[in-house]
Coordinates of C-alpha atoms in Angstrom, one line a residue:
X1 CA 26.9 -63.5 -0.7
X2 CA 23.5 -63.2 -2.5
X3 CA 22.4 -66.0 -4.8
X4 CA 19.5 -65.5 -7.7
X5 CA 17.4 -68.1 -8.8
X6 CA 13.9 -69.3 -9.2
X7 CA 11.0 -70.3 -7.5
X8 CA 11.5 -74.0 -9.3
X9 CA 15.0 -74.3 -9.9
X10 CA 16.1 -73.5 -6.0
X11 CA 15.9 -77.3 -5.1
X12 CA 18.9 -77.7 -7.0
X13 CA 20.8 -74.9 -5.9
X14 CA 20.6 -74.2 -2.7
X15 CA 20.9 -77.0 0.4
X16 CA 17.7 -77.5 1.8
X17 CA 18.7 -75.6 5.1
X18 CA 16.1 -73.0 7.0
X19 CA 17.0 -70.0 7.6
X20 CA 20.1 -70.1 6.0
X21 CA 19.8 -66.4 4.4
X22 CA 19.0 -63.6 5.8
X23 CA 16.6 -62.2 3.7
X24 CA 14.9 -63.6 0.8
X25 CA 13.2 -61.0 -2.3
X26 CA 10.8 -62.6 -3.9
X27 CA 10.9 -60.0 -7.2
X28 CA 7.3 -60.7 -9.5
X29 CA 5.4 -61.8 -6.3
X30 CA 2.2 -60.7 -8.0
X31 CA 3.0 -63.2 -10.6
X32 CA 4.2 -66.1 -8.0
X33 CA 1.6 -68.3 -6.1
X34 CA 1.8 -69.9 -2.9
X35 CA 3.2 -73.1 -3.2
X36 CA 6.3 -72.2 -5.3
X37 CA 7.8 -69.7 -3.0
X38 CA 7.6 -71.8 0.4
X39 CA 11.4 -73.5 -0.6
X40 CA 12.4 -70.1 -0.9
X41 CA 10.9 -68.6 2.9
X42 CA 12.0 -71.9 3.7
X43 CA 15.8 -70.8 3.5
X44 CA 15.1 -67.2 4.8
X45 CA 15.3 -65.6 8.1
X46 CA 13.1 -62.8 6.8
X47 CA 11.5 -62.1 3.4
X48 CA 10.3 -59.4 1.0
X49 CA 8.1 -59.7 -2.0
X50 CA 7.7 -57.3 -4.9
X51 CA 5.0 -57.0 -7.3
X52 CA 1.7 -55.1 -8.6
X53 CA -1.7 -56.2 -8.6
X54 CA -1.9 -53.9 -11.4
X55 CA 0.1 -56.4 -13.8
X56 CA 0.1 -60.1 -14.2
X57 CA -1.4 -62.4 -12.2
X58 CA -0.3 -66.3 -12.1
X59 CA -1.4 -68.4 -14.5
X60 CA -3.1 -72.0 -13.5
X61 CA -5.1 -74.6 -15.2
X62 CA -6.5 -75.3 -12.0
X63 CA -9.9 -75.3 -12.4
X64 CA -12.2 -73.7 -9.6
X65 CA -14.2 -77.0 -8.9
X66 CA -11.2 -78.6 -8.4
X67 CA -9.8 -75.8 -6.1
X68 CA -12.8 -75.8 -4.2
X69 CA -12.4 -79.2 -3.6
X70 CA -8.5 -79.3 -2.4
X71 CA -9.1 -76.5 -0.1
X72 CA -12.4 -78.8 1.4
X73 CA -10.3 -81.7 1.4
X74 CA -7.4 -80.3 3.8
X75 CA -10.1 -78.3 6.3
X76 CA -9.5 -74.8 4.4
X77 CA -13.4 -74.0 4.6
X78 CA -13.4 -70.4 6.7
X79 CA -13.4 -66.8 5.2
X80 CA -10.2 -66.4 6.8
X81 CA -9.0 -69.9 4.8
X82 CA -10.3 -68.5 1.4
X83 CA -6.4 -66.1 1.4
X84 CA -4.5 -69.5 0.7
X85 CA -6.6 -70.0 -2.4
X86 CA -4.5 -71.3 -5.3
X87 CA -6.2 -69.7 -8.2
X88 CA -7.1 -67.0 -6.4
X89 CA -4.8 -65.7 -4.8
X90 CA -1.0 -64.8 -5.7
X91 CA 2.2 -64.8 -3.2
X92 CA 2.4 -60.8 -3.2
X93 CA -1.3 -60.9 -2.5
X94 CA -1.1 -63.2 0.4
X95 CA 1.8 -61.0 1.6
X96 CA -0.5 -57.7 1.5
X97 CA -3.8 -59.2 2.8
X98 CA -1.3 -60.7 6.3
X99 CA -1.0 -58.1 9.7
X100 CA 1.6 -56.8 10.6
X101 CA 3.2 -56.7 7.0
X102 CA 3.7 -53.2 6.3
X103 CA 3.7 -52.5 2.4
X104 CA 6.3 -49.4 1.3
X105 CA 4.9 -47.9 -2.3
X106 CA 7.8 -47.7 -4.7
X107 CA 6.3 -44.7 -6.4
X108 CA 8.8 -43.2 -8.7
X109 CA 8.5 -44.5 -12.5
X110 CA 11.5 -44.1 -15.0
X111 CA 10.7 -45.9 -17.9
X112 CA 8.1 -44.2 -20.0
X113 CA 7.3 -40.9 -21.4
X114 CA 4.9 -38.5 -20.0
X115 CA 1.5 -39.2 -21.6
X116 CA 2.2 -43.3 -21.4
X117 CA 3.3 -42.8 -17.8
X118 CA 0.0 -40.4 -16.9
X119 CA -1.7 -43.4 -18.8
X120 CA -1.1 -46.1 -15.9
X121 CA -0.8 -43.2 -13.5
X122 CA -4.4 -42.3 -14.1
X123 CA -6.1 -45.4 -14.7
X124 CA -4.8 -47.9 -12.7
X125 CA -2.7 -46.1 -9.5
X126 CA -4.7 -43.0 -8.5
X127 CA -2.7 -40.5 -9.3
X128 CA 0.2 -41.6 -7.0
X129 CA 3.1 -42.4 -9.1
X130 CA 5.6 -39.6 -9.7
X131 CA 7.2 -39.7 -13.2
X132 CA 11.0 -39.0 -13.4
X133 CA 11.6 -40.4 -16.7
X134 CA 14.3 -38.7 -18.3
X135 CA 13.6 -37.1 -21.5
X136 CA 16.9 -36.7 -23.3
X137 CA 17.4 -40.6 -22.8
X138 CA 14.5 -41.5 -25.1
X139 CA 14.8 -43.1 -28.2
X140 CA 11.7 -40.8 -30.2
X141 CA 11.5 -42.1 -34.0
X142 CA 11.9 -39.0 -36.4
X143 CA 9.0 -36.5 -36.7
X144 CA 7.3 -37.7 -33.9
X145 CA 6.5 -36.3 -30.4
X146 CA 6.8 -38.8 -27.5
X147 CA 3.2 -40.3 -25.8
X148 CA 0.6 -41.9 -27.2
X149 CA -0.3 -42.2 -30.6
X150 CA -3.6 -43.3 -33.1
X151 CA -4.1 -44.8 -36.2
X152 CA -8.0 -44.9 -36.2
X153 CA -8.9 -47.6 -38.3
X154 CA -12.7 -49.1 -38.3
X155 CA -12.2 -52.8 -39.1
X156 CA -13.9 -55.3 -39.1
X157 CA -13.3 -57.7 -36.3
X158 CA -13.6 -61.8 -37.2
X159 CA -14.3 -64.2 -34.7
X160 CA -12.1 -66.9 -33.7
X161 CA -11.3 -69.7 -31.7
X162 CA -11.3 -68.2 -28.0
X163 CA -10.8 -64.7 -29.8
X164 CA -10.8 -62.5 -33.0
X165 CA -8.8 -61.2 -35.1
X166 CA -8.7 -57.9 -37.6
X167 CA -7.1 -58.2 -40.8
X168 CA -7.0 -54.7 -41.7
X169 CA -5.1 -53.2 -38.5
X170 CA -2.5 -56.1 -39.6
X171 CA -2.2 -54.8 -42.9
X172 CA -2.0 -51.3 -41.1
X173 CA 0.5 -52.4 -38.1
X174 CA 3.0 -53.8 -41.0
X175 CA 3.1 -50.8 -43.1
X176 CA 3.9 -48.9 -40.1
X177 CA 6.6 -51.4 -38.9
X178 CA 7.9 -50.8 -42.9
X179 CA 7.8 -47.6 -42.8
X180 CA 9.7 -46.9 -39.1
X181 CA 12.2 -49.6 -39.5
X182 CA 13.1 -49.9 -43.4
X183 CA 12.2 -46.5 -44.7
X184 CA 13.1 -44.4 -41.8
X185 CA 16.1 -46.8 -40.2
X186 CA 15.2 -46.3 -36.7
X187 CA 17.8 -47.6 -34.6
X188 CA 15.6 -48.3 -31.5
X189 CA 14.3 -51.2 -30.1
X190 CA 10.3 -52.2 -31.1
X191 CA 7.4 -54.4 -30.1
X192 CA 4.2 -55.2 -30.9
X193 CA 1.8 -56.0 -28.5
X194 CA -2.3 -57.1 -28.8
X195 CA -4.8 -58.8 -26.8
X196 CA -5.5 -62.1 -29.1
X197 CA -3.3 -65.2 -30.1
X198 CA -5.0 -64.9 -33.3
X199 CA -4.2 -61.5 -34.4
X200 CA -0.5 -61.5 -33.0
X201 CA 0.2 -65.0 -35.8
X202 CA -1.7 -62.7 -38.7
X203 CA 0.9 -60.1 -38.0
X204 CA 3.9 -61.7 -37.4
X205 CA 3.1 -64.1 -41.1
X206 CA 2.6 -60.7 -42.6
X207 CA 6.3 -59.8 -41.4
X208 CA 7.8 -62.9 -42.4
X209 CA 6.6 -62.5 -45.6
X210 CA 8.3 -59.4 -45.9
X211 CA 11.9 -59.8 -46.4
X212 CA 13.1 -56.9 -45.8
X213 CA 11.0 -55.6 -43.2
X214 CA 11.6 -58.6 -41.5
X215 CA 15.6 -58.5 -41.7
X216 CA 15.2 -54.6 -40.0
X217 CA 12.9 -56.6 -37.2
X218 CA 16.0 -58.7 -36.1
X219 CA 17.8 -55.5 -35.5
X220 CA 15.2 -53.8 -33.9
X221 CA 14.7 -56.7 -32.0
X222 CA 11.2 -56.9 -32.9
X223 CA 8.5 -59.0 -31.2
X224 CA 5.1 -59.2 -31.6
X225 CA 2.9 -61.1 -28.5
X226 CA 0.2 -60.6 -26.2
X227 CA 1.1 -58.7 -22.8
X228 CA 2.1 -62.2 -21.2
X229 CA 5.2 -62.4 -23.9
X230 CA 6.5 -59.1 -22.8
X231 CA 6.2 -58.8 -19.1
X232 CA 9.4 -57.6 -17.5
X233 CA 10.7 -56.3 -20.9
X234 CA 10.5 -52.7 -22.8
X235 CA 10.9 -51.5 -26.3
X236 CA 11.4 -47.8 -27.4
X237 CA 8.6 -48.1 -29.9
X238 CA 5.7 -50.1 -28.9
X239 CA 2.6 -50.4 -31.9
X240 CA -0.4 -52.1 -30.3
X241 CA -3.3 -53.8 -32.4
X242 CA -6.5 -53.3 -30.2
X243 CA -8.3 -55.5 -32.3
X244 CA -11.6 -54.4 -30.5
X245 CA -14.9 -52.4 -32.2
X246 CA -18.5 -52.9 -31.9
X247 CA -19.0 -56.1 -34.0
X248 CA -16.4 -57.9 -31.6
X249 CA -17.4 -61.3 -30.7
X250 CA -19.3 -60.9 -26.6
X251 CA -16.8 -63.0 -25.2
X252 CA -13.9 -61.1 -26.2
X253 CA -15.1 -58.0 -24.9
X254 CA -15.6 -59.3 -21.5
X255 CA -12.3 -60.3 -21.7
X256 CA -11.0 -57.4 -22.3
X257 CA -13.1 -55.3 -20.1
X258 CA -11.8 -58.0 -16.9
X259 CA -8.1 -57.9 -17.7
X260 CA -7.1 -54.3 -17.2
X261 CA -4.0 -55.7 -15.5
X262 CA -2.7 -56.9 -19.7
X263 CA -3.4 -53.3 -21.3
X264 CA -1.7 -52.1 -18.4
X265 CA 1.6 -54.1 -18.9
X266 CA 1.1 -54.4 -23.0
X267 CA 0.8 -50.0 -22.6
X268 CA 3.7 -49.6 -20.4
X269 CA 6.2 -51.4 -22.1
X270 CA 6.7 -48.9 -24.4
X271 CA 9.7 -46.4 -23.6
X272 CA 8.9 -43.3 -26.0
X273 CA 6.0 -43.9 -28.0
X274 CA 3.0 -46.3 -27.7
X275 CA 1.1 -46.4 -31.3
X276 CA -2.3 -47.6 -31.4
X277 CA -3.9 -48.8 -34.1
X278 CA -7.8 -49.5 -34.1
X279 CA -10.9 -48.0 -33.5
X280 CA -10.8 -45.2 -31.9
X281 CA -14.3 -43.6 -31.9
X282 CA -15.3 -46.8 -30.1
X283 CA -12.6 -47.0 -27.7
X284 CA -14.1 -43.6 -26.8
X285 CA -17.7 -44.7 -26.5
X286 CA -17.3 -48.2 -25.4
X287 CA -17.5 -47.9 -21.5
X288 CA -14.6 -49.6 -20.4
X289 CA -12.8 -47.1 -18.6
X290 CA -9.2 -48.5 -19.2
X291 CA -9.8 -49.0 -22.9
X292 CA -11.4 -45.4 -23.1
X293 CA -8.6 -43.8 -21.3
X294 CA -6.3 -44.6 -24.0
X295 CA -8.0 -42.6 -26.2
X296 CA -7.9 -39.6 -23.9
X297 CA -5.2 -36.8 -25.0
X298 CA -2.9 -37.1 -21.9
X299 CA -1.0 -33.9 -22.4
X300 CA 2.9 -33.8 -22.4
X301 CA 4.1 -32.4 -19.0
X302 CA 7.4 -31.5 -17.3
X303 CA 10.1 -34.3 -18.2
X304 CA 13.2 -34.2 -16.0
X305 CA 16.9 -34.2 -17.6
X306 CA 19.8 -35.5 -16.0
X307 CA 20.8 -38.0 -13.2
X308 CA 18.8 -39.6 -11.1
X309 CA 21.1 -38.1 -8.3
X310 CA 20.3 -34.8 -9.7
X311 CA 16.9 -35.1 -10.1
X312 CA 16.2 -36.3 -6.2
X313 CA 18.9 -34.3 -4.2

């Protein structure tokens, strides 16, 4: 029998009993720490974790005084000790960085078209990945060639609370979003995705404001978040707000020049097309090699048709 459940809820599942499976997969492990998987290897003979240090990490409010302390506290004080770090250091991480744990590379992708899936493939994974996403099975709005896409816009960028906002790529993401979805009738599935709180609550009051446009969202399932609201999900259609130019508040570009692991997820959850909307002469200039890539024209290659069977005989 094989049982699902997670990290927190096991306790009231499953009989505290070791070794009572033979094998625990621990799926997300990039996103797991420590302390919440140990119920789980608990109940397991063996176990295997599955993530990407490319994607999201686990979040804490754990500050790193406070870590430093606990790990003093309990005698974790050598280099070799710093591995169990709680802030630091995730359950798939821990997994990696152990000998004698030999790590297999899953390294065929499915999900997204050619130049989203060179995207990743180039910037974050060296080239490794081999893209078998099926062409015919795309969902590609009407006029449009699957990839990436730009709608440069140069606006201005306001500074907010712990971020910014840009009220003109709003304006621009929910004509778009009108246009695809009311005017157009796509029948896929789309998302919205940008790197501040701020921007994503400008754009979704825009929709709700719109009626109509916001009656088409529920059927186009439409969301609109920051990468963390879309991890582990995919939409055919994916517009993304970069919200990013050269009058951006300092903070907020080091924040998004350290978390190439979020344009990462927020770029691959989009299926057919990923839509940017932005700045895109200074995504060119601005240095930060997984912003810039984006604006790079990754050229459409050979998509495979067919089974999955057929494709790997």
């Amino acid at each position: 029998p094989a049982w699902a459940v997670t990290n927190l809820s096991i306790s009231s599942r499953i009989p505290l009993v070791p070794r009572m499976f033979d094998v625990a997969i621990i799926d997300e492990a990039s996103q797991c720490d420590i302390p919440s998987a140990i119920p789980i290897l608990f109940r397991a003979k063996r176990a295997g974790v599955v993530g990407d240090r490319n994607q999201l990490s686990h979040t804490t409010n754990l500050s790193p005084a406070r870590n430093i302390m606990l790990l003093s506290a309990y005698g974790l004080v050598g280099l070799s000790d710093q591995r169990f770090s709680y802030i630091d250091t995730s359950l798939f991480d821990l997994f990696a960085e152990t000998n004698g744990v030999h790590p297999i590379w899953l390294l065929d992708h499915y999900r997204c078209a050619f130049g989203i899936a060179e995207y990743a493939n180039k910037t974050f994974y060296g080239s490794r990945l081999r893209i078998a996403t099926a062409a015919d099975r795309l969902r590609i709005p009407q006029g449009q060639e699957p990839g990436i896409h730009w709608t440069e816009i140069s606006a201005v960028i306001e500074p907010k609370p712990n971020g910014c906002a840009a009220p003109e790529e709003a304006e621009a993401i929910a004509t778009l979003l009108r246009q695809l979805l009311v005017d157009q009738r796509f029948e896929g599935t789309v998302g919205v995705v940008t790197p501040f709180q701020q921007q994503k609550q400008l754009i979704n009051s825009l929709i709700y404001s719109d009626s109509e446009l916001s009656n088409a969202g529920v059927k186009a399932h439409l969301i609109v978040d920051t990468a963390h609201g879309f991890q582990g999900d995919e939409r055919d259609v994916m517009f993304m707000s970069l919200c990013a130019g050269p009058d951006m508040p300092k903070g907020s570009l080091l924040f998004l020049g350290k978390t190439a692991n979020l344009l990462n997820v927020a770029a691959t959850r989009a299926r057919a097309v990923l839509h940017i909307v932005g700045n895109k002469t200074w995504a060119i200039q601005c240095g930060i090699k997984h912003i810039s890539s984006l604006a790079r024209p990754w050229r459409q290659g050979p998509m495979p048709t067919g089974s999955v069977e057929e494709r790997f005989e």
